[in-house]
């Protein structure tokens, strides 16, 4: 199956700093990637849809100036949590669709655990 | 048995028994459905998918059933093993590039 990686897998930062999370599709191209947030024992909540070469589409209630998304290539999307606060601590997961296979299946990365002190 | 409380619903089954995990989806226009397995601290792992023009699809030890009339999806796992213990999510989407919408999830606990 298609492989998606995320880096870092775990990050601890001080309040007020910014954190960048990378999402890469390793063996396929992805025009569209998705960013999710997951709280403990909860389901995945879609934050935004990342489109290669254009602006991301954010879900209602997600601050685009706080969660900056850049999709500079067909294999890389980045999520930057700016001026992080303890309430931003969460599990962030990205996913991507394999455009060449013309499938609706989304393949997920392993997730990034963010802890803001 | 199955229980629903403040946390994720939990289904407990004996090793070797069959498991059935249920999901009610919300959008009658959805035409693509996926089941994912998520182990603690990891990203969701694709299990099986089905399109709305089918009502059943089988994989290795897993079967997905779709009932569009009542907007219900189920995942059947045959001969459940300890390694099947995880949280299972159903997800739905409308064809095209629309994002997946996830259900609340069910925790499967396999008793050895």
Short mmCIF file of C-alpha atoms in Angstrom, two decimals:
data_model
loop_
_atom_site.label_atom_id
_atom_site.label_comp_id
_atom_site.label_asym_id
_atom_site.label_seq_id
_atom_site.Cartn_x
_atom_site.Cartn_y
_atom_site.Cartn_z
CA UNK A 1 0.00 0.00 0.00
CA UNK A 2 0.90 3.67 -0.26
CA UNK A 3 3.24 5.02 2.42
CA UNK A 4 2.93 8.35 4.18
CA UNK A 5 5.51 9.59 6.65
CA UNK A 6 5.45 12.37 9.22
CA UNK A 7 8.26 14.19 10.96
CA UNK A 8 8.78 14.61 13.80
CA UNK A 9 6.91 11.79 15.50
CA UNK A 10 6.99 13.60 18.82
CA UNK A 11 7.79 17.17 19.80
CA UNK A 12 7.79 19.08 23.06
CA UNK A 13 7.99 22.84 22.91
CA UNK A 14 7.60 25.89 25.10
CA UNK A 15 4.51 28.04 24.97
CA UNK A 16 4.84 30.81 22.38
CA UNK A 17 7.13 28.96 20.01
CA UNK A 18 6.23 27.65 16.54
CA UNK A 19 6.39 24.04 15.49
CA UNK A 20 6.56 22.67 11.95
CA UNK A 21 5.27 19.20 11.09
CA UNK A 22 6.09 17.58 7.77
CA UNK A 23 3.93 15.10 5.86
CA UNK A 24 5.42 13.21 2.93
CA UNK A 25 4.00 10.71 0.48
CA UNK A 26 6.93 8.36 -0.08
CA UNK A 27 5.98 6.30 -3.10
CA UNK A 28 3.22 8.26 -4.78
CA UNK A 29 2.20 11.78 -5.71
CA UNK A 30 -0.53 13.56 -3.80
CA UNK A 31 -2.16 16.70 -5.16
CA UNK A 32 -4.29 16.76 -2.05
CA UNK A 33 -3.31 16.05 1.53
CA UNK A 34 -5.39 16.38 4.66
CA UNK A 35 -4.52 17.42 8.20
CA UNK A 36 -6.38 16.01 11.17
CA UNK A 37 -6.23 16.55 14.90
CA UNK A 38 -7.09 13.89 17.43
CA UNK A 39 -7.69 14.26 21.16
CA UNK A 40 -7.34 11.29 23.51
CA UNK A 41 -10.05 8.68 23.06
CA UNK A 42 -11.72 10.78 20.39
CA UNK A 43 -12.16 10.51 16.67
CA UNK A 44 -10.17 12.35 14.03
CA UNK A 45 -11.20 15.93 13.38
CA UNK A 46 -10.42 17.37 9.97
CA UNK A 47 -8.55 20.66 10.23
CA UNK A 48 -7.79 21.51 6.62
CA UNK A 49 -7.33 20.25 3.11
CA UNK A 50 -3.92 20.99 1.66
CA UNK A 51 -3.80 21.59 -2.10
CA UNK A 52 -0.53 21.52 -4.03
CA UNK A 53 0.24 24.91 -5.49
CA UNK A 54 -2.74 26.71 -3.96
CA UNK A 55 -4.13 27.85 -0.64
CA UNK A 56 -5.35 25.34 1.89
CA UNK A 57 -9.03 24.99 2.66
CA UNK A 58 -9.71 25.22 6.38
CA UNK A 59 -12.62 23.72 8.26
CA UNK A 60 -14.93 25.95 10.22
CA UNK A 61 -13.43 26.98 13.53
CA UNK A 62 -9.82 26.30 12.54
CA UNK A 63 -7.68 29.44 12.59
CA UNK A 64 -5.71 29.66 9.35
CA UNK A 65 -3.26 32.17 10.82
CA UNK A 66 -2.47 29.82 13.67
CA UNK A 67 -2.22 26.62 11.66
CA UNK A 68 -0.21 27.49 8.57
CA UNK A 69 -0.26 24.95 5.79
CA UNK A 70 2.10 24.84 2.84
CA UNK A 71 1.91 22.26 0.06
CA UNK A 72 4.93 23.12 -2.03
CA UNK A 73 5.32 19.86 -3.94
CA UNK A 74 3.37 16.77 -4.91
CA UNK A 75 4.94 14.80 -2.07
CA UNK A 76 5.23 17.28 0.79
CA UNK A 77 2.81 19.26 2.92
CA UNK A 78 3.76 21.09 6.11
CA UNK A 79 1.67 22.22 9.06
CA UNK A 80 3.11 24.96 11.25
CA UNK A 81 1.52 25.58 14.62
CA UNK A 82 2.36 29.21 15.34
CA UNK A 83 2.67 30.67 18.83
CA UNK A 84 1.76 27.33 20.34
CA UNK A 85 -0.14 27.17 23.63
CA UNK A 86 -0.84 24.22 25.93
CA UNK A 87 -4.33 23.81 24.45
CA UNK A 88 -2.68 23.07 21.09
CA UNK A 89 -1.23 19.90 22.58
CA UNK A 90 -2.68 17.05 20.56
CA UNK A 91 -1.99 14.26 18.10
CA UNK A 92 -1.72 15.63 14.56
CA UNK A 93 -2.16 13.24 11.66
CA UNK A 94 -1.90 13.82 7.94
CA UNK A 95 -3.27 11.75 5.09
CA UNK A 96 -2.89 11.70 1.33
CA UNK A 97 -4.65 10.27 -1.69
CA UNK A 98 -2.76 8.46 -4.46
CA UNK A 99 -3.71 10.57 -7.45
CA UNK A 100 -2.17 8.23 -10.01
CA UNK A 101 -4.30 5.32 -8.88
CA UNK A 102 -7.44 7.45 -9.13
CA UNK A 103 -8.66 6.09 -5.83
CA UNK A 104 -10.56 7.78 -3.04
CA UNK A 105 -8.59 5.87 -0.42
CA UNK A 106 -6.72 8.07 2.03
CA UNK A 107 -3.48 6.75 3.50
CA UNK A 108 -2.45 8.11 6.86
CA UNK A 109 0.85 9.04 8.35
CA UNK A 110 1.95 7.74 11.76
CA UNK A 111 1.01 10.99 13.49
CA UNK A 112 2.91 13.63 15.46
CA UNK A 113 2.42 14.02 19.19
CA UNK A 114 2.73 17.71 20.11
CA UNK A 115 3.12 18.71 23.74
CA UNK A 116 3.22 22.41 24.56
CA UNK A 117 4.55 23.25 28.01
CA UNK B 1 -20.33 -7.59 25.12
CA UNK B 2 -20.71 -4.03 23.88
CA UNK B 3 -20.92 -0.96 26.06
CA UNK B 4 -21.36 2.71 25.38
CA UNK B 5 -20.35 5.30 27.90
CA UNK B 6 -18.51 8.56 28.22
CA UNK B 7 -15.55 7.14 26.31
CA UNK B 8 -15.33 5.13 23.14
CA UNK B 9 -17.77 2.24 22.86
CA UNK B 10 -15.96 -0.98 23.63
CA UNK B 11 -16.53 -4.41 22.18
CA UNK B 12 -14.98 -7.30 24.06
CA UNK B 13 -14.65 -10.67 22.32
CA UNK B 14 -12.96 -13.96 23.04
CA UNK B 15 -9.97 -14.89 20.94
CA UNK B 16 -11.12 -17.02 18.02
CA UNK B 17 -14.65 -15.64 17.97
CA UNK B 18 -16.01 -13.44 15.22
CA UNK B 19 -16.34 -9.70 15.83
CA UNK B 20 -18.91 -7.36 14.39
CA UNK B 21 -18.34 -3.62 14.65
CA UNK B 22 -21.16 -1.33 13.62
CA UNK B 23 -21.28 2.20 12.31
CA UNK B 24 -24.11 4.55 11.39
CA UNK B 25 -23.15 7.12 8.81
CA UNK B 26 -24.76 10.49 8.39
CA UNK B 27 -24.81 11.56 4.75
CA UNK B 28 -27.16 9.71 2.42
CA UNK B 29 -25.17 11.13 -0.52
CA UNK B 30 -21.94 9.42 0.60
CA UNK B 31 -20.82 6.84 -1.89
CA UNK B 32 -17.50 5.66 -0.53
CA UNK B 33 -16.81 4.08 2.85
CA UNK B 34 -13.65 2.90 4.58
CA UNK B 35 -12.79 1.06 7.74
CA UNK B 36 -9.58 2.00 9.54
CA UNK B 37 -7.78 0.37 12.44
CA UNK B 38 -5.87 2.58 14.85
CA UNK B 39 -3.50 1.24 17.46
CA UNK B 40 -2.46 3.40 20.38
CA UNK B 41 -0.12 6.22 19.40
CA UNK B 42 -0.24 5.39 15.69
CA UNK B 43 -2.01 6.69 12.61
CA UNK B 44 -5.09 4.95 11.18
CA UNK B 45 -4.37 1.90 9.05
CA UNK B 46 -6.53 1.10 6.02
CA UNK B 47 -8.47 -2.17 6.38
CA UNK B 48 -11.10 -2.35 3.68
CA UNK B 49 -13.32 -0.09 1.62
CA UNK B 50 -16.60 -0.33 -0.25
CA UNK B 51 -18.49 1.78 -2.74
CA UNK B 52 -22.20 2.43 -2.62
CA UNK B 53 -22.92 0.25 -5.66
CA UNK B 54 -22.02 -2.78 -3.54
CA UNK B 55 -23.51 -4.15 -0.33
CA UNK B 56 -20.74 -6.54 0.64
CA UNK B 57 -17.03 -6.82 0.15
CA UNK B 58 -14.63 -9.37 1.53
CA UNK B 59 -10.98 -9.16 2.36
CA UNK B 60 -8.62 -11.35 4.28
CA UNK B 61 -10.52 -12.28 7.47
CA UNK B 62 -12.62 -9.12 7.15
CA UNK B 63 -15.95 -8.38 5.54
CA UNK B 64 -17.66 -5.03 5.17
CA UNK B 65 -21.44 -4.83 4.82
CA UNK B 66 -23.26 -1.74 3.61
CA UNK B 67 -26.96 -1.08 4.12
CA UNK B 68 -27.80 2.17 2.34
CA UNK B 69 -31.46 2.01 3.32
CA UNK B 70 -30.67 2.57 6.99
CA UNK B 71 -27.26 4.17 6.45
CA UNK B 72 -25.45 1.43 8.30
CA UNK B 73 -22.00 -0.02 7.84
CA UNK B 74 -20.48 -2.99 9.61
CA UNK B 75 -17.09 -4.64 9.81
CA UNK B 76 -16.88 -8.34 10.49
CA UNK B 77 -13.60 -9.84 11.64
CA UNK B 78 -13.36 -13.62 11.51
CA UNK B 79 -11.42 -15.59 14.10
CA UNK B 80 -10.45 -12.51 16.08
CA UNK B 81 -6.86 -12.46 17.29
CA UNK B 82 -5.14 -10.47 20.08
CA UNK B 83 -3.43 -8.39 17.38
CA UNK B 84 -6.84 -7.16 16.29
CA UNK B 85 -7.21 -5.20 19.53
CA UNK B 86 -7.41 -1.55 18.51
CA UNK B 87 -9.85 1.26 17.86
CA UNK B 88 -11.81 0.90 14.63
CA UNK B 89 -13.19 3.87 12.73
CA UNK B 90 -15.58 3.98 9.84
CA UNK B 91 -15.31 6.90 7.44
CA UNK B 92 -17.48 8.18 4.61
CA UNK B 93 -17.04 10.51 1.70
CA UNK B 94 -18.74 11.70 -1.44
CA UNK B 95 -16.90 10.84 -4.67
CA UNK B 96 -14.20 13.20 -5.80
CA UNK B 97 -11.70 14.92 -3.60
CA UNK B 98 -13.98 15.46 -0.61
CA UNK B 99 -12.38 14.72 2.75
CA UNK B 100 -13.34 11.69 4.75
CA UNK B 101 -15.73 12.16 7.65
CA UNK B 102 -14.93 9.85 10.52
CA UNK B 103 -17.29 8.10 12.88
CA UNK B 104 -16.73 8.09 16.63
CA UNK B 105 -14.83 4.81 16.74
CA UNK B 106 -15.17 1.51 18.60
CA UNK B 107 -12.52 -0.05 20.78
CA UNK B 108 -12.13 -3.77 20.16
CA UNK B 109 -10.67 -5.69 23.06
CA UNK B 110 -9.73 -9.31 22.45
CA UNK B 111 -9.68 -11.58 25.47
CA UNK B 112 -7.11 -14.36 25.24
#
